[in-house]
GROMACS .gro file of C-alpha atoms in nm:
model
  350
    1MET     CA    1   0.868   1.936   0.066
    2LYS     CA    2   1.190   1.758  -0.046
    3MET     CA    3   1.169   1.419  -0.211
    4LYS     CA    4   1.425   1.179  -0.356
    5THR     CA    5   1.355   0.804  -0.395
    6LYS     CA    6   1.551   0.494  -0.378
    7SER     CA    7   1.516   0.215  -0.620
    8LEU     CA    8   1.379  -0.118  -0.517
    9GLY     CA    9   1.647  -0.378  -0.517
   10ALA     CA   10  -0.303  -1.461   0.932
   11VAL     CA   11  -0.253  -1.350   1.283
   12SER     CA   12  -0.520  -1.217   1.506
   13VAL     CA   13  -0.631  -0.843   1.482
   14SER     CA   14  -0.448  -0.788   1.822
   15ALA     CA   15  -0.145  -1.002   1.890
   16LEU     CA   16   0.160  -0.980   2.127
   17VAL     CA   17   0.470  -1.150   1.992
   18SER     CA   18   0.772  -1.202   2.194
   19PHE     CA   19   1.127  -1.288   2.061
   20GLY     CA   20   1.406  -1.443   2.243
   21ALA     CA   21   1.425  -1.599   2.589
   22ALA     CA   22   1.172  -1.480   2.829
   23ALA     CA   23   1.418  -1.375   3.083
   24THR     CA   24   1.593  -1.150   2.858
   25ALA     CA   25   1.289  -1.011   2.675
   26GLN     CA   26   1.163  -0.873   3.003
   27ASN     CA   27   1.454  -0.628   2.998
   28ALA     CA   28   1.393  -0.494   2.636
   29ALA     CA   29   1.136  -0.206   2.569
   30PRO     CA   30   0.852  -0.320   2.356
   31VAL     CA   31   0.823  -0.207   1.973
   32ALA     CA   32   0.466  -0.155   1.864
   33PHE     CA   33   0.356  -0.213   1.496
   34LEU     CA   34   0.009  -0.042   1.443
   35MET     CA   35  -0.165  -0.111   1.120
   36PRO     CA   36  -0.476   0.070   0.987
   37ASP     CA   37  -0.734  -0.177   0.838
   38GLN     CA   38  -0.817  -0.536   0.710
   39ALA     CA   39  -0.951  -0.414   0.383
   40SER     CA   40  -0.623  -0.516   0.221
   41THR     CA   41  -0.482  -0.854   0.336
   42ARG     CA   42  -0.109  -0.714   0.296
   43TYR     CA   43  -0.084  -0.608   0.673
   44GLU     CA   44  -0.140  -0.940   0.829
   45GLN     CA   45   0.011  -1.148   0.546
   46HIS     CA   46   0.319  -0.951   0.456
   47ASP     CA   47   0.385  -0.616   0.646
   48PHE     CA   48   0.368  -0.771   0.992
   49PRO     CA   49   0.554  -1.096   0.922
   50GLY     CA   50   0.820  -0.902   0.739
   51PHE     CA   51   0.857  -0.670   1.033
   52GLN     CA   52   0.836  -0.956   1.294
   53SER     CA   53   1.111  -1.161   1.110
   54ALA     CA   54   1.351  -0.865   1.070
   55MET     CA   55   1.312  -0.756   1.445
   56SER     CA   56   1.382  -1.116   1.541
   57GLU     CA   57   1.712  -1.096   1.372
   58LEU     CA   58   1.802  -0.733   1.481
   59CYS     CA   59   1.693  -0.762   1.818
   60PRO     CA   60   1.610  -1.115   1.945
   61ASP     CA   61   1.526  -0.991   2.302
   62CYS     CA   62   1.287  -0.721   2.177
   63GLN     CA   63   0.899  -0.753   2.206
   64VAL     CA   64   0.693  -0.676   1.931
   65ILE     CA   65   0.321  -0.570   1.991
   66TYR     CA   66   0.101  -0.582   1.683
   67GLN     CA   67  -0.248  -0.437   1.659
   68ASN     CA   68  -0.478  -0.360   1.365
   69ALA     CA   69  -0.737  -0.077   1.403
   70ASN     CA   70  -0.983  -0.191   1.133
   71ALA     CA   71  -1.031   0.132   0.974
   72ASP     CA   72  -1.124   0.275   1.314
   73ALA     CA   73  -0.946   0.615   1.393
   74ALA     CA   74  -1.059   0.615   1.759
   75LEU     CA   75  -0.961   0.262   1.793
   76GLN     CA   76  -0.616   0.325   1.678
   77GLN     CA   77  -0.586   0.608   1.910
   78GLN     CA   78  -0.676   0.351   2.187
   79GLN     CA   79  -0.435   0.115   2.075
   80PHE     CA   80  -0.153   0.399   2.066
   81ASN     CA   81  -0.210   0.480   2.407
   82SER     CA   82  -0.224   0.130   2.516
   83VAL     CA   83   0.116   0.036   2.371
   84ILE     CA   84   0.281   0.345   2.532
   85ALA     CA   85   0.120   0.234   2.861
   86GLN     CA   86   0.289  -0.102   2.808
   87GLY     CA   87   0.615   0.079   2.768
   88ALA     CA   88   0.674   0.083   2.401
   89LYS     CA   89   0.958   0.328   2.315
   90VAL     CA   90   0.913   0.303   1.940
   91ILE     CA   91   0.589   0.292   1.742
   92VAL     CA   92   0.556   0.204   1.382
   93LEU     CA   93   0.241   0.353   1.267
   94ASP     CA   94   0.040   0.323   0.954
   95PRO     CA   95  -0.225   0.578   1.021
   96VAL     CA   96  -0.599   0.530   0.954
   97ASP     CA   97  -0.636   0.917   0.945
   98SER     CA   98  -0.334   1.089   0.853
   99SER     CA   99  -0.458   1.424   0.995
  100ALA     CA  100  -0.569   1.268   1.326
  101ALA     CA  101  -0.229   1.081   1.351
  102ALA     CA  102  -0.068   1.431   1.420
  103GLY     CA  103  -0.219   1.431   1.756
  104LEU     CA  104  -0.077   1.083   1.816
  105VAL     CA  105   0.278   1.202   1.734
  106GLN     CA  106   0.250   1.492   1.975
  107ILE     CA  107   0.141   1.241   2.240
  108ALA     CA  108   0.442   1.029   2.179
  109ARG     CA  109   0.678   1.315   2.165
  110SER     CA  110   0.570   1.437   2.507
  111GLN     CA  111   0.660   1.099   2.642
  112ASP     CA  112   0.987   1.048   2.467
  113VAL     CA  113   0.857   0.778   2.213
  114LYS     CA  114   0.985   0.762   1.869
  115VAL     CA  115   0.717   0.732   1.584
  116ILE     CA  116   0.806   0.583   1.256
  117ALA     CA  117   0.531   0.674   1.010
  118TYR     CA  118   0.484   0.367   0.773
  119ASP     CA  119   0.340   0.357   0.442
  120ARG     CA  120   0.114   0.660   0.494
  121PRO     CA  121   0.291   0.987   0.584
  122ILE     CA  122   0.163   1.231   0.868
  123PRO     CA  123   0.180   1.558   0.695
  124ASP     CA  124   0.076   1.804   0.973
  125VAL     CA  125   0.334   1.719   1.245
  126PRO     CA  126   0.672   1.559   1.149
  127ALA     CA  127   0.715   1.190   1.273
  128ASP     CA  128   1.086   1.088   1.376
  129TYR     CA  129   1.099   0.886   1.044
  130TYR     CA  130   0.888   0.790   0.753
  131VAL     CA  131   0.937   0.454   0.543
  132SER     CA  132   0.736   0.382   0.238
  133PHE     CA  133   0.723   0.330  -0.115
  134ASP     CA  134   0.715   0.634  -0.352
  135ASN     CA  135   0.338   0.679  -0.349
  136GLU     CA  136   0.335   0.974  -0.600
  137GLY     CA  137   0.554   0.793  -0.825
  138ILE     CA  138   0.309   0.485  -0.807
  139GLY     CA  139   0.030   0.694  -0.899
  140ALA     CA  140   0.203   0.850  -1.190
  141ALA     CA  141   0.333   0.497  -1.307
  142ILE     CA  142  -0.003   0.316  -1.318
  143ALA     CA  143  -0.165   0.616  -1.490
  144GLN     CA  144   0.110   0.647  -1.751
  145SER     CA  145   0.109   0.283  -1.809
  146LEU     CA  146  -0.261   0.296  -1.884
  147VAL     CA  147  -0.234   0.595  -2.114
  148GLU     CA  148   0.054   0.419  -2.312
  149HIS     CA  149  -0.149   0.113  -2.348
  150LEU     CA  150  -0.453   0.321  -2.476
  151GLN     CA  151  -0.242   0.491  -2.722
  152ALA     CA  152  -0.076   0.176  -2.831
  153GLU     CA  153  -0.425   0.030  -2.878
  154GLY     CA  154  -0.525   0.322  -3.108
  155VAL     CA  155  -0.797   0.452  -2.855
  156ALA     CA  156  -0.885   0.804  -3.002
  157GLU     CA  157  -0.772   1.108  -2.827
  158GLY     CA  158  -1.039   1.270  -2.605
  159SER     CA  159  -1.175   0.930  -2.483
  160GLY     CA  160  -1.272   0.922  -2.134
  161VAL     CA  161  -1.124   0.745  -1.818
  162LEU     CA  162  -1.259   0.707  -1.465
  163GLN     CA  163  -1.030   0.784  -1.176
  164ILE     CA  164  -1.070   0.587  -0.840
  165ASN     CA  165  -0.868   0.729  -0.570
  166GLY     CA  166  -0.800   0.583  -0.218
  167SER     CA  167  -0.939   0.693   0.107
  168PRO     CA  168  -0.979   1.064   0.177
  169THR     CA  169  -0.832   1.036   0.521
  170ASP     CA  170  -0.511   0.865   0.389
  171ALA     CA  171  -0.223   1.107   0.291
  172ALA     CA  172  -0.065   0.828   0.103
  173ALA     CA  173  -0.379   0.800  -0.111
  174GLY     CA  174  -0.345   1.161  -0.169
  175LEU     CA  175   0.004   1.133  -0.299
  176ILE     CA  176  -0.111   0.848  -0.522
  177ARG     CA  177  -0.382   1.067  -0.656
  178ASP     CA  178  -0.133   1.351  -0.731
  179GLY     CA  179   0.062   1.116  -0.935
  180ILE     CA  180  -0.229   0.996  -1.129
  181ASP     CA  181  -0.327   1.348  -1.190
  182THR     CA  182   0.021   1.428  -1.329
  183SER     CA  183  -0.009   1.135  -1.612
  184LEU     CA  184  -0.366   1.200  -1.693
  185ASP     CA  185  -0.367   1.578  -1.697
  186GLY     CA  186  -0.069   1.558  -1.950
  187SER     CA  187  -0.238   1.296  -2.168
  188ALA     CA  188  -0.475   1.302  -2.459
  189TYR     CA  189  -0.748   1.143  -2.254
  190GLU     CA  190  -1.018   1.304  -2.044
  191THR     CA  191  -1.115   1.227  -1.688
  192LEU     CA  192  -1.492   1.152  -1.686
  193ALA     CA  193  -1.515   1.150  -1.319
  194GLU     CA  194  -1.335   1.098  -1.013
  195PHE     CA  195  -1.399   0.912  -0.668
  196ASP     CA  196  -1.238   0.927  -0.334
  197THR     CA  197  -1.303   0.565  -0.178
  198PRO     CA  198  -1.392   0.565   0.179
  199ASP     CA  199  -1.156   0.345   0.373
  200TRP     CA  200  -1.035   0.199   0.046
  201ALA     CA  201  -1.340  -0.026   0.062
  202PRO     CA  202  -1.387  -0.240  -0.254
  203PRO     CA  203  -1.762  -0.240  -0.230
  204ARG     CA  204  -1.778   0.137  -0.248
  205ALA     CA  205  -1.561   0.152  -0.533
  206GLN     CA  206  -1.783  -0.119  -0.705
  207GLU     CA  207  -2.084   0.075  -0.619
  208TRP     CA  208  -1.961   0.413  -0.763
  209THR     CA  209  -1.812   0.245  -1.083
  210ALA     CA  210  -2.169   0.081  -1.132
  211GLY     CA  211  -2.317   0.426  -1.129
  212GLN     CA  212  -2.052   0.567  -1.371
  213ILE     CA  213  -2.139   0.270  -1.613
  214THR     CA  214  -2.485   0.379  -1.625
  215ARG     CA  215  -2.383   0.751  -1.661
  216PHE     CA  216  -2.118   0.699  -1.936
  217GLY     CA  217  -2.165   0.354  -2.093
  218ASP     CA  218  -1.910   0.283  -2.354
  219GLU     CA  219  -1.759   0.619  -2.326
  220ILE     CA  220  -1.541   0.472  -2.049
  221ALA     CA  221  -1.200   0.374  -2.238
  222GLY     CA  222  -1.010   0.299  -1.905
  223ILE     CA  223  -1.014   0.302  -1.535
  224VAL     CA  224  -0.718   0.434  -1.312
  225ALA     CA  225  -0.776   0.256  -0.975
  226ALA     CA  226  -0.542   0.352  -0.701
  227ASN     CA  227  -0.493  -0.007  -0.573
  228ASP     CA  228  -0.608  -0.364  -0.617
  229GLY     CA  229  -0.914  -0.360  -0.395
  230THR     CA  230  -1.055  -0.071  -0.560
  231ALA     CA  231  -0.970  -0.229  -0.906
  232GLY     CA  232  -1.139  -0.538  -0.800
  233GLY     CA  233  -1.461  -0.340  -0.719
  234ALA     CA  234  -1.446  -0.168  -1.065
  235VAL     CA  235  -1.386  -0.500  -1.244
  236ALA     CA  236  -1.689  -0.655  -1.064
  237ALA     CA  237  -1.906  -0.371  -1.149
  238LEU     CA  238  -1.793  -0.388  -1.524
  239LYS     CA  239  -1.875  -0.768  -1.527
  240ALA     CA  240  -2.224  -0.716  -1.338
  241ALA     CA  241  -2.295  -0.449  -1.618
  242GLY     CA  242  -2.225  -0.703  -1.898
  243VAL     CA  243  -1.943  -0.485  -2.031
  244ASP     CA  244  -1.747  -0.669  -2.278
  245PRO     CA  245  -1.455  -0.633  -2.363
  246LEU     CA  246  -1.363  -0.485  -2.022
  247PRO     CA  247  -1.173  -0.164  -2.057
  248PRO     CA  248  -0.817  -0.182  -1.907
  249VAL     CA  249  -0.816  -0.105  -1.518
  250THR     CA  250  -0.518  -0.026  -1.319
  251GLY     CA  251  -0.424  -0.135  -0.962
  252ASN     CA  252  -0.143  -0.139  -0.709
  253ASP     CA  253  -0.006  -0.373  -0.442
  254ALA     CA  254   0.020  -0.716  -0.664
  255THR     CA  255  -0.225  -0.895  -0.444
  256ILE     CA  256  -0.295  -1.268  -0.551
  257ALA     CA  257  -0.641  -1.163  -0.667
  258ALA     CA  258  -0.509  -0.882  -0.873
  259LEU     CA  259  -0.251  -1.108  -1.034
  260GLN     CA  260  -0.502  -1.361  -1.126
  261ARG     CA  261  -0.711  -1.085  -1.289
  262ILE     CA  262  -0.410  -0.986  -1.486
  263ILE     CA  263  -0.348  -1.326  -1.617
  264ALA     CA  264  -0.702  -1.382  -1.696
  265GLY     CA  265  -0.725  -1.028  -1.882
  266ASP     CA  266  -0.957  -0.872  -1.642
  267GLN     CA  267  -0.709  -0.612  -1.490
  268TYR     CA  268  -0.435  -0.427  -1.683
  269ASN     CA  269  -0.167  -0.364  -1.442
  270THR     CA  270  -0.060  -0.348  -1.082
  271ILE     CA  271   0.234  -0.242  -0.881
  272SER     CA  272   0.498  -0.506  -0.739
  273LYS     CA  273   0.581  -0.366  -0.410
  274PRO     CA  274   0.685  -0.648  -0.158
  275SER     CA  275   0.559  -0.489   0.165
  276GLU     CA  276   0.843  -0.697   0.353
  277ILE     CA  277   1.091  -0.455   0.201
  278VAL     CA  278   0.942  -0.149   0.373
  279ALA     CA  279   0.869  -0.360   0.690
  280GLU     CA  280   1.227  -0.463   0.705
  281ALA     CA  281   1.347  -0.129   0.654
  282ALA     CA  282   1.106   0.007   0.941
  283ALA     CA  283   1.257  -0.269   1.165
  284GLU     CA  284   1.625  -0.133   1.106
  285VAL     CA  285   1.519   0.215   1.183
  286ALA     CA  286   1.334   0.104   1.488
  287ASN     CA  287   1.627  -0.088   1.603
  288GLN     CA  288   1.854   0.210   1.568
  289PHE     CA  289   1.601   0.417   1.782
  290LEU     CA  290   1.616   0.145   2.035
  291GLN     CA  291   1.996   0.188   2.051
  292GLY     CA  292   1.968   0.562   2.091
  293LYS     CA  293   2.096   0.630   1.741
  294THR     CA  294   1.962   0.879   1.484
  295PRO     CA  295   1.891   0.701   1.147
  296GLU     CA  296   2.037   0.876   0.841
  297PRO     CA  297   1.767   0.960   0.607
  298GLU     CA  298   1.776   0.939   0.220
  299THR     CA  299   1.540   1.207   0.160
  300THR     CA  300   1.288   1.440   0.343
  301LEU     CA  301   0.893   1.430   0.276
  302TYR     CA  302   0.667   1.668   0.495
  303ASP     CA  303   0.964   1.771   0.684
  304THR     CA  304   1.015   1.408   0.801
  305PRO     CA  305   1.360   1.213   0.751
  306SER     CA  306   1.251   0.966   0.510
  307GLN     CA  307   1.323   0.636   0.300
  308LEU     CA  308   1.119   0.588  -0.019
  309PHE     CA  309   1.145   0.278  -0.258
  310VAL     CA  310   1.047   0.283  -0.616
  311PRO     CA  311   0.857  -0.029  -0.732
  312ASP     CA  312   0.771  -0.170  -1.081
  313VAL     CA  313   0.470  -0.189  -1.289
  314VAL     CA  314   0.348  -0.530  -1.377
  315THR     CA  315   0.124  -0.629  -1.676
  316GLN     CA  316   0.076  -0.926  -1.867
  317ASP     CA  317   0.406  -0.866  -2.057
  318ASN     CA  318   0.633  -0.889  -1.753
  319ILE     CA  319   0.434  -1.069  -1.487
  320LYS     CA  320   0.641  -1.405  -1.527
  321ALA     CA  321   0.983  -1.216  -1.470
  322ALA     CA  322   0.854  -0.954  -1.212
  323ILE     CA  323   0.651  -1.190  -0.993
  324PHE     CA  324   0.733  -1.537  -1.034
  325ASP     CA  325   1.091  -1.548  -1.163
  326ALA     CA  326   1.147  -1.300  -0.890
  327GLY     CA  327   1.015  -1.515  -0.626
  328ILE     CA  328   0.731  -1.271  -0.514
  329GLN     CA  329   0.477  -1.532  -0.552
  330THR     CA  330   0.473  -1.890  -0.659
  331VAL     CA  331   0.285  -2.073  -0.932
  332GLU     CA  332   0.096  -2.289  -0.689
  333GLU     CA  333  -0.038  -1.982  -0.502
  334VAL     CA  334  -0.160  -1.790  -0.802
  335CYS     CA  335  -0.214  -2.050  -1.084
  336THR     CA  336  -0.514  -2.229  -0.918
  337PRO     CA  337  -0.725  -2.474  -1.123
  338GLU     CA  338  -0.926  -2.180  -1.260
  339PHE     CA  339  -0.634  -1.973  -1.380
  340GLU     CA  340  -0.394  -2.276  -1.482
  341ALA     CA  341  -0.477  -2.266  -1.854
  342ALA     CA  342  -0.427  -1.873  -1.868
  343CYS     CA  343  -0.090  -1.924  -1.687
  344GLY     CA  344   0.029  -2.171  -1.931
  345GLU     CA  345  -0.054  -1.924  -2.220
  346LEU     CA  346   0.188  -1.673  -2.047
  347GLY     CA  347   0.458  -1.922  -1.988
  348ILE     CA  348   0.391  -1.938  -1.613
  349THR     CA  349   0.432  -2.297  -1.516
  350ASN     CA  350   0.623  -2.510  -1.257
   0.00000   0.00000   0.00000
């Protein structure tokens, strides 16, 4: 596996969106955008709108078919077969199950359909292209940020942390886990327990964390959660158990709820990775495939031509510049009345 990264410079569950005049759209092969679940709001609020907007500029006559599998690998296979039957020649696929997706790539290959692996890689059978953030780098960054914070706070060496990974069927979650392991294994802190969260479901992360609080109590100096959903589950478990003060909890995705938790001091960090950036890159690759071109990769991952973006860690220290000054989110969206005072303390105002 060879890898080099590039620096980062509500619709229905199933929808068909057409661009351009109807008369010309009929002549363009559809492009499918198949997302894995609704546990995270990002797919319908950011990824699909970003892809939709980019495709409308790159190929005004193209049709885009959007479907979400709702964490059901069998449903995603049905959707995959359906869009091929509808004539799709390029499929952007964020797999529910990275191993099962290997069979989908083989089906596409037999019918001369291009597959762009999106966000989550497909390790067993190379797709035609892979576009994502650097997931291993994300895991390393959030864990290292936590380690440095614990050191700065004078937390004793040998203190324990919990590790909450993503879905065991998601290869991207595996990469994030590997990055977390790299930072934690080289640190002065001990991993007390580790959990792979089925379907990235926050309630499962909350349930597991509650059990570890009973098991380890105040031995828990910090929690490395692989995304903001699992972080939210961990924070909910801590609060339900009456833990005060809360240990620092990591995250990833910079969801509005996570940004609010950071502002309030309930979550320590997240990763700012505007999904639209990856969605736009996927649209550019899809458009080149539609034109019969071979997109130039910047790196290779799992023998797949790839483009990977490196995002930034966000904490209270840089949230104003990284999120609000950069235009990622607005004050109105995040600093609702409940968080208005805390936003003001961090200089986040209109």
